[in-house]
Amino acid sequence: MGRISVSVLLLVSLGFRAGCCAYSAMQVDDSSESSERSLLNTENCGKRYYDSEFPVDSRLFEHPWLARFGYKKDETVNYVFQGLLINSRYVLTTVFVTQFKDMGLLAYVRIGEHNSSTVIDCEQQTPGEEKCAPAVQDILVDAIIIHPDYDSFRQVNDVALVRLRSSANADGDSVIPICLNRDVDLQSTFLLIASWCGRRDTGLSTVPKQYMMKTISPHECTALLPRHTVSLANGMFCIVFDEKHTQPTAPALEPNLRGGSGAPIYTVHEGNRIFLIGLLSYGPRYPAKLHEPYVITPIAPFYSWLLDTMERDFEQQAYITAD
């Protein structure tokens, strides 16, 4: 399946790779565990602001790890696509997002965004009580690190790290890193996706949409995408919308993942915490039929690469600074 370009006015329905797993504790040596804690903040990551429910229109503080990417052309910056804050200096996304040039060069990462139509995001939490989030953080991109075995033709190893020029300020509500699933054998029937996605006629959504998804078998996936060669290397898998979203009462309510490249596939585990399972990588071209699948890149097979890459990068930056 070919990679699909996206523009502001004509966003293409992109597919995702989602993981179908929840978190499981694993035995690691002390040095590895210490490195994990310092780089991935495993004790505080993924904490949900809400106790239950997952409405389609997400609420303030629902996705404090969700980032947007700013592409600069001349003096104009357009924010599209998604990534996940996994460390105060690193955002995880797909390679396509980092190489997209239709709107200019990737220059900024926006952290702490919820409603893209407002400067300061506020919502009524309880009757008579309104809560507001701090202003978004627009941080310059310092470097892009693409997985060394990324294959653009087969679209495998589709993961990239974006290093921020300065650290994101994690405030505990509007900005928090997401937890990463590391168990390749985990299975979960509770999967969701979050994205500022939308229809061609209405553009991107102003707040992130979140939809329940379900996995399908490789055979089903290939049958539903007969015009594409689907590669499911490294645990890649296919997802479709859950039945609750496939019978909309009006065309305007029909789910659409246009503009969702790099969106997270996630689950809830360990005391109401969010764990990243995979990234939306690719899928059917627009207009995508409601039951067509999206291909997901799981995170677990790349867990060690992410940790090792951040460690090496930190060491190199410290050496450069000291020099």
Short mmCIF file of C-alpha atoms in Angstrom, two decimals:
data_model
loop_
_atom_site.label_atom_id
_atom_site.label_comp_id
_atom_site.label_asym_id
_atom_site.label_seq_id
_atom_site.Cartn_x
_atom_site.Cartn_y
_atom_site.Cartn_z
CA MET A 1 0.00 0.00 0.00
CA GLY A 2 1.42 3.37 -0.95
CA ARG A 3 1.93 6.16 1.52
CA ILE A 4 -0.71 8.87 1.21
CA SER A 5 0.05 12.58 1.21
CA VAL A 6 -2.06 15.02 3.15
CA SER A 7 -2.74 18.71 2.74
CA VAL A 8 -4.66 21.19 4.87
CA LEU A 9 -7.68 21.42 2.56
CA LEU A 10 -7.65 17.87 1.23
CA LEU A 11 -6.61 15.50 4.01
CA VAL A 12 -6.23 11.90 3.10
CA SER A 13 -7.58 9.05 5.14
CA LEU A 14 -4.48 7.42 6.55
CA GLY A 15 -4.23 4.00 8.12
CA PHE A 16 -2.89 3.07 11.48
CA ARG A 17 -1.04 0.33 13.11
CA ALA A 18 -2.55 -0.42 16.45
CA GLY A 19 -1.39 -2.75 19.12
CA CYS A 20 -3.79 -5.05 20.82
CA CYS A 21 -2.06 -5.32 24.09
CA ALA A 22 -2.16 -4.05 27.64
CA TYR A 23 0.74 -3.59 30.03
CA SER A 24 2.36 -6.41 31.95
CA ALA A 25 5.19 -6.18 34.47
CA MET A 26 8.40 -7.86 33.33
CA GLN A 27 11.59 -8.81 35.08
CA VAL A 28 14.48 -6.48 34.22
CA ASP A 29 17.90 -5.91 35.70
CA ASP A 30 18.45 -2.99 38.07
CA SER A 31 20.35 -0.82 35.56
CA SER A 32 17.68 -1.29 32.91
CA GLU A 33 14.92 -0.56 35.41
CA SER A 34 16.71 2.60 36.58
CA SER A 35 17.15 3.76 33.00
CA GLU A 36 13.49 3.11 32.31
CA ARG A 37 12.37 5.16 35.28
CA SER A 38 14.55 8.12 34.35
CA LEU A 39 13.79 8.14 30.62
CA LEU A 40 10.19 6.98 30.49
CA ASN A 41 8.83 8.15 33.87
CA THR A 42 7.15 4.78 34.36
CA GLU A 43 5.83 5.74 37.79
CA ASN A 44 3.82 8.76 36.63
CA CYS A 45 3.11 8.14 32.95
CA GLY A 46 -0.34 7.67 31.49
CA LYS A 47 -2.41 8.89 34.44
CA ARG A 48 -6.01 9.53 33.45
CA TYR A 49 -7.83 12.65 34.56
CA TYR A 50 -11.20 10.86 34.30
CA ASP A 51 -12.35 7.68 35.99
CA SER A 52 -14.63 6.27 33.31
CA GLU A 53 -16.18 6.73 29.87
CA PHE A 54 -14.50 7.49 26.57
CA PRO A 55 -16.70 9.95 24.66
CA VAL A 56 -16.04 10.41 20.94
CA ASP A 57 -15.38 14.11 21.49
CA SER A 58 -12.57 13.99 24.02
CA ARG A 59 -12.58 16.29 27.03
CA LEU A 60 -10.06 18.71 28.43
CA PHE A 61 -7.07 16.82 29.97
CA GLU A 62 -8.19 13.59 28.24
CA HIS A 63 -5.01 13.21 26.15
CA PRO A 64 -2.20 15.19 27.83
CA TRP A 65 0.43 13.11 25.96
CA LEU A 66 -0.96 13.92 22.50
CA ALA A 67 1.22 16.24 20.41
CA ARG A 68 0.77 18.00 17.06
CA PHE A 69 3.44 18.84 14.50
CA GLY A 70 4.01 22.28 13.04
CA TYR A 71 5.23 22.54 9.45
CA LYS A 72 6.72 25.90 8.50
CA LYS A 73 6.59 27.37 5.01
CA ASP A 74 7.70 30.99 4.64
CA GLU A 75 6.17 32.59 7.74
CA THR A 76 3.19 30.23 8.02
CA VAL A 77 3.05 27.27 10.42
CA ASN A 78 0.33 24.62 10.00
CA TYR A 79 -0.26 22.03 12.73
CA VAL A 80 -1.39 18.55 11.65
CA PHE A 81 -0.82 14.88 12.48
CA GLN A 82 -0.09 13.35 15.85
CA GLY A 83 2.72 12.16 18.07
CA LEU A 84 3.07 11.03 21.68
CA LEU A 85 5.11 12.63 24.42
CA ILE A 86 7.13 9.79 25.99
CA ASN A 87 9.81 11.91 27.66
CA SER A 88 10.10 15.63 28.31
CA ARG A 89 12.50 15.88 25.34
CA TYR A 90 11.14 13.21 22.97
CA VAL A 91 7.96 12.71 20.96
CA LEU A 92 7.20 9.40 19.24
CA THR A 93 5.49 9.24 15.85
CA THR A 94 5.62 7.57 12.42
CA VAL A 95 8.31 8.21 9.80
CA PHE A 96 5.78 9.62 7.35
CA VAL A 97 4.94 12.41 9.78
CA THR A 98 8.60 13.44 10.07
CA GLN A 99 9.16 13.36 6.29
CA PHE A 100 5.95 15.12 5.21
CA LYS A 101 6.83 18.27 3.27
CA ASP A 102 3.61 19.40 1.56
CA MET A 103 3.26 22.24 4.06
CA GLY A 104 6.92 22.98 4.58
CA LEU A 105 9.54 21.57 6.92
CA LEU A 106 8.78 20.07 10.31
CA ALA A 107 9.80 22.85 12.69
CA TYR A 108 7.67 22.71 15.84
CA VAL A 109 5.93 20.31 18.18
CA ARG A 110 2.87 21.60 19.98
CA ILE A 111 2.36 20.15 23.45
CA GLY A 112 -0.73 20.60 25.64
CA GLU A 113 -3.21 21.19 22.82
CA HIS A 114 -6.87 20.28 23.20
CA ASN A 115 -9.19 22.62 21.32
CA SER A 116 -7.38 23.88 18.24
CA SER A 117 -9.84 26.78 17.82
CA THR A 118 -9.07 28.48 21.15
CA VAL A 119 -5.97 30.13 22.59
CA ILE A 120 -6.72 29.00 26.14
CA ASP A 121 -8.69 25.77 26.58
CA CYS A 122 -11.47 25.90 29.19
CA GLU A 123 -14.28 23.47 29.95
CA GLN A 124 -17.04 23.21 32.50
CA GLN A 125 -16.07 20.37 34.81
CA THR A 126 -19.04 20.52 37.17
CA PRO A 127 -22.07 22.84 37.27
CA GLY A 128 -20.81 26.32 38.01
CA GLU A 129 -17.13 25.32 37.86
CA GLU A 130 -14.94 25.97 34.84
CA LYS A 131 -11.38 24.73 34.58
CA CYS A 132 -8.77 26.04 32.17
CA ALA A 133 -5.51 24.58 30.91
CA PRO A 134 -2.23 26.47 30.56
CA ALA A 135 -1.32 27.86 27.14
CA VAL A 136 0.07 25.35 24.64
CA GLN A 137 3.82 24.85 24.40
CA ASP A 138 5.23 25.29 20.88
CA ILE A 139 8.73 23.82 21.01
CA LEU A 140 11.31 23.84 18.23
CA VAL A 141 12.35 20.52 16.73
CA ASP A 142 16.00 19.79 17.51
CA ALA A 143 16.50 16.48 15.70
CA ILE A 144 14.63 13.63 14.02
CA ILE A 145 15.76 10.04 14.62
CA ILE A 146 14.30 7.47 12.22
CA HIS A 147 14.51 3.73 12.85
CA PRO A 148 17.57 2.50 10.89
CA ASP A 149 15.62 -0.38 9.32
CA TYR A 150 12.67 1.67 8.12
CA ASP A 151 11.50 0.45 4.70
CA SER A 152 9.37 2.99 2.86
CA PHE A 153 8.26 0.47 0.23
CA ARG A 154 7.04 -2.17 2.68
CA GLN A 155 6.30 0.49 5.35
CA VAL A 156 7.85 -1.55 8.15
CA ASN A 157 9.77 -0.30 11.20
CA ASP A 158 7.69 2.85 10.85
CA VAL A 159 8.77 4.61 14.04
CA ALA A 160 10.63 7.86 14.62
CA LEU A 161 11.68 10.00 17.56
CA VAL A 162 11.50 13.78 17.45
CA ARG A 163 13.87 15.45 19.89
CA LEU A 164 12.69 18.79 21.25
CA ARG A 165 14.99 21.80 21.45
CA SER A 166 13.88 22.38 25.04
CA SER A 167 12.05 20.20 27.56
CA ALA A 168 8.27 20.15 27.68
CA ASN A 169 6.85 21.32 30.97
CA ALA A 170 4.81 18.42 32.37
CA ASP A 171 2.20 19.99 34.67
CA GLY A 172 0.34 16.84 35.71
CA ASP A 173 -2.96 17.65 33.97
CA SER A 174 -2.52 19.08 30.47
CA VAL A 175 0.95 17.63 29.77
CA ILE A 176 1.95 14.11 30.86
CA PRO A 177 3.99 11.44 29.03
CA ILE A 178 2.14 8.32 27.94
CA CYS A 179 3.12 4.83 29.14
CA LEU A 180 4.58 2.41 26.58
CA ASN A 181 3.54 -1.21 26.29
CA ARG A 182 6.61 -3.46 26.23
CA ASP A 183 5.08 -6.95 26.16
CA VAL A 184 4.86 -8.34 22.62
CA ASP A 185 2.59 -11.19 23.77
CA LEU A 186 -0.10 -9.12 25.43
CA GLN A 187 -3.63 -9.15 24.06
CA SER A 188 -6.42 -6.71 24.77
CA THR A 189 -9.93 -6.41 23.38
CA PHE A 190 -10.22 -2.83 24.65
CA LEU A 191 -8.54 -0.55 22.13
CA LEU A 192 -9.05 3.10 21.29
CA ILE A 193 -7.58 5.63 18.90
CA ALA A 194 -7.27 9.41 19.39
CA SER A 195 -6.75 11.97 16.65
CA TRP A 196 -7.69 15.45 15.44
CA CYS A 197 -9.27 13.72 12.46
CA GLY A 198 -12.18 14.79 10.30
CA ARG A 199 -14.08 14.74 7.04
CA ARG A 200 -13.06 16.45 3.82
CA ASP A 201 -16.09 18.75 3.90
CA THR A 202 -15.57 19.84 7.52
CA GLY A 203 -11.78 19.67 7.86
CA LEU A 204 -10.00 18.40 10.94
CA SER A 205 -11.84 18.16 14.24
CA THR A 206 -11.22 20.97 16.71
CA VAL A 207 -10.80 18.52 19.61
CA PRO A 208 -9.35 15.01 19.39
CA LYS A 209 -11.83 12.31 18.45
CA GLN A 210 -11.50 8.97 20.18
CA TYR A 211 -12.99 5.82 18.75
CA MET A 212 -13.16 2.26 19.99
CA MET A 213 -11.44 -0.13 17.59
CA LYS A 214 -11.05 -3.87 17.21
CA THR A 215 -8.41 -6.09 15.62
CA ILE A 216 -9.04 -8.35 12.65
CA SER A 217 -7.01 -11.25 11.30
CA PRO A 218 -4.32 -10.81 8.62
CA HIS A 219 -6.51 -12.81 6.22
CA GLU A 220 -9.48 -10.50 6.80
CA CYS A 221 -7.24 -7.46 6.46
CA THR A 222 -5.84 -8.59 3.10
CA ALA A 223 -9.32 -9.48 1.83
CA LEU A 224 -10.66 -6.05 2.77
CA LEU A 225 -7.74 -4.25 1.10
CA PRO A 226 -7.48 -6.24 -2.16
CA ARG A 227 -5.71 -3.46 -4.07
CA HIS A 228 -2.88 -3.22 -1.57
CA THR A 229 0.02 -5.42 -0.53
CA VAL A 230 -0.29 -5.53 3.24
CA SER A 231 2.93 -6.21 5.14
CA LEU A 232 2.43 -7.28 8.74
CA ALA A 233 6.08 -7.57 9.76
CA ASN A 234 7.24 -7.10 13.37
CA GLY A 235 3.80 -7.75 14.79
CA MET A 236 2.00 -5.15 12.66
CA PHE A 237 -1.73 -5.75 12.71
CA CYS A 238 -5.00 -4.41 11.36
CA ILE A 239 -7.90 -2.69 13.08
CA VAL A 240 -11.38 -1.55 12.12
CA PHE A 241 -13.97 0.59 13.86
CA ASP A 242 -15.86 -1.13 16.64
CA GLU A 243 -19.50 -1.91 15.84
CA LYS A 244 -20.72 0.95 18.01
CA HIS A 245 -19.31 3.38 15.43
CA THR A 246 -20.33 1.61 12.22
CA GLN A 247 -24.03 2.48 12.19
CA PRO A 248 -24.15 6.27 12.38
CA THR A 249 -27.54 7.95 12.47
CA ALA A 250 -26.37 10.71 10.12
CA PRO A 251 -23.54 11.08 7.57
CA ALA A 252 -21.97 13.84 9.65
CA LEU A 253 -21.53 11.36 12.52
CA GLU A 254 -19.77 8.73 10.43
CA PRO A 255 -16.29 8.18 11.88
CA ASN A 256 -13.39 9.29 9.75
CA LEU A 257 -9.66 9.03 10.39
CA ARG A 258 -8.55 11.49 7.73
CA GLY A 259 -5.48 13.32 9.01
CA GLY A 260 -4.82 10.68 11.68
CA SER A 261 -1.30 9.64 10.74
CA GLY A 262 0.78 8.94 13.84
CA ALA A 263 -2.29 8.67 16.05
CA PRO A 264 -2.03 6.46 19.15
CA ILE A 265 -3.72 3.10 19.61
CA TYR A 266 -4.03 2.66 23.35
CA THR A 267 -5.63 0.73 26.16
CA VAL A 268 -6.28 1.22 29.87
CA HIS A 269 -4.50 -0.79 32.51
CA GLU A 270 -2.81 -0.68 35.92
CA GLY A 271 -5.12 1.52 37.93
CA ASN A 272 -6.71 3.60 35.17
CA ARG A 273 -3.51 4.41 33.28
CA ILE A 274 -3.15 4.76 29.53
CA PHE A 275 -0.66 2.52 27.72
CA LEU A 276 0.39 3.10 24.13
CA ILE A 277 -0.04 -0.04 22.05
CA GLY A 278 0.74 1.19 18.56
CA LEU A 279 0.79 3.99 16.00
CA LEU A 280 -1.51 4.52 13.04
CA SER A 281 0.72 3.88 10.05
CA TYR A 282 -1.34 3.49 6.88
CA GLY A 283 -4.66 2.44 5.43
CA PRO A 284 -7.21 2.98 2.67
CA ARG A 285 -7.20 6.05 0.49
CA TYR A 286 -9.97 8.58 0.84
CA PRO A 287 -12.86 8.11 0.72
CA ALA A 288 -12.28 5.13 2.96
CA LYS A 289 -15.22 2.78 3.34
CA LEU A 290 -16.45 2.47 6.90
CA HIS A 291 -15.39 -1.17 7.30
CA GLU A 292 -11.98 -0.91 5.65
CA PRO A 293 -9.02 -1.65 7.95
CA TYR A 294 -6.03 0.39 9.04
CA VAL A 295 -2.56 -1.04 9.60
CA ILE A 296 -0.89 -0.47 12.95
CA THR A 297 2.76 -0.48 14.00
CA PRO A 298 2.98 -1.98 17.51
CA ILE A 299 5.28 -0.34 20.04
CA ALA A 300 6.43 -3.38 22.02
CA PRO A 301 8.89 -4.69 19.37
CA PHE A 302 10.60 -1.26 19.38
CA TYR A 303 10.68 -0.73 23.12
CA SER A 304 14.38 -1.57 23.50
CA TRP A 305 15.30 0.51 20.44
CA LEU A 306 13.46 3.53 21.85
CA LEU A 307 15.13 3.21 25.24
CA ASP A 308 18.62 2.60 23.81
CA THR A 309 18.26 5.43 21.30
CA MET A 310 17.25 7.95 23.93
CA GLU A 311 20.10 6.84 26.20
CA ARG A 312 22.69 7.24 23.43
CA ASP A 313 21.21 10.53 22.35
CA PHE A 314 21.30 11.89 25.89
CA GLU A 315 24.93 10.84 26.22
CA GLN A 316 25.89 12.46 22.92
CA GLN A 317 24.13 15.70 23.83
CA ALA A 318 25.83 15.74 27.23
CA TYR A 319 29.22 15.22 25.54
CA ILE A 320 28.57 18.03 23.03
CA THR A 321 27.44 20.37 25.81
CA ALA A 322 30.48 19.54 27.95
CA ASP A 323 32.81 20.04 25.00
#
